[in-house]
Amino acid sequence: NAGVMQNPRHLVRRRGQEARLRCSPMKGHSHVYWYRQLPEEGLKFMVYLQKENIIDESGMPKERFSAEFPKEGPSILRIQQVVRGDSAAYFCASSQTVVYMNTEAFFGQGTRLTVV
Amino acid sequence: QKEVEQNSGPLSVPEGAIASLNCTYSDRGSQSFFWYRQYSGKSPELIMSIYSNGDKEDGRFTAQLNKASQYVSLLIRDSQPSDSATYLCAGTNTDKLIFGTGTRLQVFP
């Protein structure tokens, strides 16, 4: 039973390029959460998605960032025109139901994005 | 005001001792709480979940929740050097988890 799968594990992009991060939730999980972690800092919520729907994007920067979770395939976090400040670890978590219903969320191994 | 607060540490304890990690939260509507362990350069790993007031034990770990005081704690008994990591406290805020900044635990031999 595979856990949450993220790829790539490491991604290097030049300033101005696009970064595309993928997350496949655990089997049986339909709720996906994206978090960003800067070095020596905590996890910051970005967006919460269910299949084909963005439920909560209150933590997502208004520009350059977008997320989707299509009916088929992984969830995608897209960062357009990357800047050095986007360099961080991006983690995806999944859960079986929404987390306030006493359900646990499990994290993938993360994507380390470096913008040069 | 931060929604989930933790002392950043480091908290240093000798091997075999009890490590006590604490967390407070501001949202009285939070229902569920979680402790994650994160080794340097790795992803968060779920250790404990707790949903109701009182204690919950799992092996060497005990989570404690006091909703009246808005306080969550994690006790690690018989601490081992392999327990050295950052421990993240998280609480639910409507539909998502909000994390504290984490407490770094160091267990020395």
PDB file of C-alpha atoms in Angstrom, chain B residues 3-98:
ATOM      1  CA  GLU B   3      -2.861  29.987  15.778  1.00  0.00           C
ATOM      2  CA  VAL B   4      -0.607  27.198  17.050  1.00  0.00           C
ATOM      3  CA  GLU B   5       2.392  28.037  19.208  1.00  0.00           C
ATOM      4  CA  GLN B   6       5.341  25.949  20.243  1.00  0.00           C
ATOM      5  CA  ASN B   7       8.623  26.706  21.970  1.00  0.00           C
ATOM      6  CA  SER B   8      11.258  26.390  19.263  1.00  0.00           C
ATOM      7  CA  GLY B   9      13.803  24.868  21.658  1.00  0.00           C
ATOM      8  CA  PRO B  10      16.136  23.168  21.449  1.00  0.00           C
ATOM      9  CA  LEU B  11      14.946  20.950  24.255  1.00  0.00           C
ATOM     10  CA  SER B  12      17.861  18.841  25.436  1.00  0.00           C
ATOM     11  CA  VAL B  13      17.285  15.710  27.503  1.00  0.00           C
ATOM     12  CA  PRO B  14      19.557  12.830  28.447  1.00  0.00           C
ATOM     13  CA  GLU B  15      18.971   9.377  27.047  1.00  0.00           C
ATOM     14  CA  GLY B  16      16.374   7.503  29.078  1.00  0.00           C
ATOM     15  CA  ALA B  17      14.664  10.634  30.377  1.00  0.00           C
ATOM     16  CA  ILE B  18      11.140  11.869  29.664  1.00  0.00           C
ATOM     17  CA  ALA B  19      10.878  14.597  27.041  1.00  0.00           C
ATOM     18  CA  SER B  20       7.904  16.922  27.398  1.00  0.00           C
ATOM     19  CA  LEU B  21       6.793  18.941  24.393  1.00  0.00           C
ATOM     20  CA  ASN B  22       4.086  21.559  24.646  1.00  0.00           C
ATOM     21  CA  CYS B  23       1.746  23.373  22.308  1.00  0.00           C
ATOM     22  CA  THR B  24      -1.008  25.961  22.725  1.00  0.00           C
ATOM     23  CA  TYR B  25      -3.652  26.956  20.229  1.00  0.00           C
ATOM     24  CA  SER B  26      -5.927  29.948  19.847  1.00  0.00           C
ATOM     25  CA  ASP B  27      -8.885  28.589  17.865  1.00  0.00           C
ATOM     26  CA  ARG B  28     -11.451  27.186  20.307  1.00  0.00           C
ATOM     27  CA  GLY B  29     -13.179  25.550  17.354  1.00  0.00           C
ATOM     28  CA  SER B  30     -10.240  23.230  16.715  1.00  0.00           C
ATOM     29  CA  GLN B  31     -11.342  19.645  17.207  1.00  0.00           C
ATOM     30  CA  SER B  32      -8.435  17.416  16.256  1.00  0.00           C
ATOM     31  CA  PHE B  33      -4.760  17.619  17.115  1.00  0.00           C
ATOM     32  CA  PHE B  34      -1.732  15.856  15.790  1.00  0.00           C
ATOM     33  CA  TRP B  35       1.942  15.443  16.542  1.00  0.00           C
ATOM     34  CA  TYR B  36       4.347  14.950  13.676  1.00  0.00           C
ATOM     35  CA  ARG B  37       8.060  14.199  13.846  1.00  0.00           C
ATOM     36  CA  GLN B  38      10.370  15.652  11.216  1.00  0.00           C
ATOM     37  CA  TYR B  39      13.994  14.685  10.841  1.00  0.00           C
ATOM     38  CA  SER B  40      16.256  17.217   9.170  1.00  0.00           C
ATOM     39  CA  GLY B  41      15.722  17.200   5.420  1.00  0.00           C
ATOM     40  CA  LYS B  42      12.864  14.716   5.638  1.00  0.00           C
ATOM     41  CA  SER B  43       9.084  14.890   5.513  1.00  0.00           C
ATOM     42  CA  PRO B  44       6.760  15.077   8.538  1.00  0.00           C
ATOM     43  CA  GLU B  45       5.797  11.698   9.957  1.00  0.00           C
ATOM     44  CA  LEU B  46       2.597  11.291  11.959  1.00  0.00           C
ATOM     45  CA  ILE B  47       3.222  10.105  15.524  1.00  0.00           C
ATOM     46  CA  MET B  48      -0.014  10.692  17.390  1.00  0.00           C
ATOM     47  CA  SER B  49      -3.510  12.023  16.922  1.00  0.00           C
ATOM     48  CA  ILE B  50      -5.804  13.091  19.759  1.00  0.00           C
ATOM     49  CA  TYR B  51      -9.397  14.218  19.525  1.00  0.00           C
ATOM     50  CA  SER B  52     -10.806  14.312  23.060  1.00  0.00           C
ATOM     51  CA  ASN B  53      -9.686  15.653  26.426  1.00  0.00           C
ATOM     52  CA  GLY B  54      -7.336  13.471  28.411  1.00  0.00           C
ATOM     53  CA  ASP B  55      -4.410  11.229  27.635  1.00  0.00           C
ATOM     54  CA  LYS B  56      -3.713   8.902  24.752  1.00  0.00           C
ATOM     55  CA  GLU B  57      -0.824   6.473  24.937  1.00  0.00           C
ATOM     56  CA  ASP B  58       0.972   4.658  22.136  1.00  0.00           C
ATOM     57  CA  GLY B  59       4.163   2.877  23.091  1.00  0.00           C
ATOM     58  CA  ARG B  60       6.635   5.381  24.476  1.00  0.00           C
ATOM     59  CA  PHE B  61       4.456   8.321  23.416  1.00  0.00           C
ATOM     60  CA  THR B  62       1.616   9.941  25.346  1.00  0.00           C
ATOM     61  CA  ALA B  63      -0.420  12.808  23.964  1.00  0.00           C
ATOM     62  CA  GLN B  64      -2.433  15.007  26.296  1.00  0.00           C
ATOM     63  CA  LEU B  65      -5.232  17.370  25.356  1.00  0.00           C
ATOM     64  CA  ASN B  66      -6.929  20.001  27.510  1.00  0.00           C
ATOM     65  CA  LYS B  67      -9.465  21.904  25.437  1.00  0.00           C
ATOM     66  CA  ALA B  68     -10.435  24.215  28.297  1.00  0.00           C
ATOM     67  CA  SER B  69      -6.844  25.429  28.553  1.00  0.00           C
ATOM     68  CA  GLN B  70      -6.259  25.104  24.789  1.00  0.00           C
ATOM     69  CA  TYR B  71      -3.183  23.043  25.446  1.00  0.00           C
ATOM     70  CA  VAL B  72      -1.707  19.939  23.838  1.00  0.00           C
ATOM     71  CA  SER B  73       1.386  18.085  24.932  1.00  0.00           C
ATOM     72  CA  LEU B  74       3.490  15.109  23.921  1.00  0.00           C
ATOM     73  CA  LEU B  75       5.499  13.052  26.370  1.00  0.00           C
ATOM     74  CA  ILE B  76       8.239  10.772  25.149  1.00  0.00           C
ATOM     75  CA  ARG B  77       9.335   8.223  27.736  1.00  0.00           C
ATOM     76  CA  ASP B  78      12.728   6.549  27.719  1.00  0.00           C
ATOM     77  CA  SER B  79      14.024   9.061  25.184  1.00  0.00           C
ATOM     78  CA  GLN B  80      16.543   7.726  22.679  1.00  0.00           C
ATOM     79  CA  PRO B  81      19.095   9.576  20.536  1.00  0.00           C
ATOM     80  CA  SER B  82      17.015   8.473  17.529  1.00  0.00           C
ATOM     81  CA  ASP B  83      14.185  10.634  18.897  1.00  0.00           C
ATOM     82  CA  SER B  84      16.264  13.730  18.137  1.00  0.00           C
ATOM     83  CA  ALA B  85      14.164  15.623  15.611  1.00  0.00           C
ATOM     84  CA  THR B  86      11.763  18.528  15.290  1.00  0.00           C
ATOM     85  CA  TYR B  87       8.289  17.839  16.645  1.00  0.00           C
ATOM     86  CA  LEU B  88       5.426  19.644  14.974  1.00  0.00           C
ATOM     87  CA  CYS B  89       2.093  20.237  16.660  1.00  0.00           C
ATOM     88  CA  ALA B  90      -0.930  20.706  14.401  1.00  0.00           C
ATOM     89  CA  GLY B  91      -4.574  21.534  14.980  1.00  0.00           C
ATOM     90  CA  THR B  92      -7.531  21.617  12.644  1.00  0.00           C
ATOM     91  CA  ASN B  93      -8.858  24.946  11.458  1.00  0.00           C
ATOM     92  CA  THR B  94     -12.091  24.249   9.593  1.00  0.00           C
ATOM     93  CA  ASP B  95     -10.841  22.178   6.683  1.00  0.00           C
ATOM     94  CA  LYS B  96      -7.082  22.161   7.098  1.00  0.00           C
ATOM     95  CA  LEU B  97      -4.229  21.542   9.510  1.00  0.00           C
ATOM     96  CA  ILE B  98      -2.410  24.516  10.983  1.00  0.00           C
TER      97      ILE B  98
END
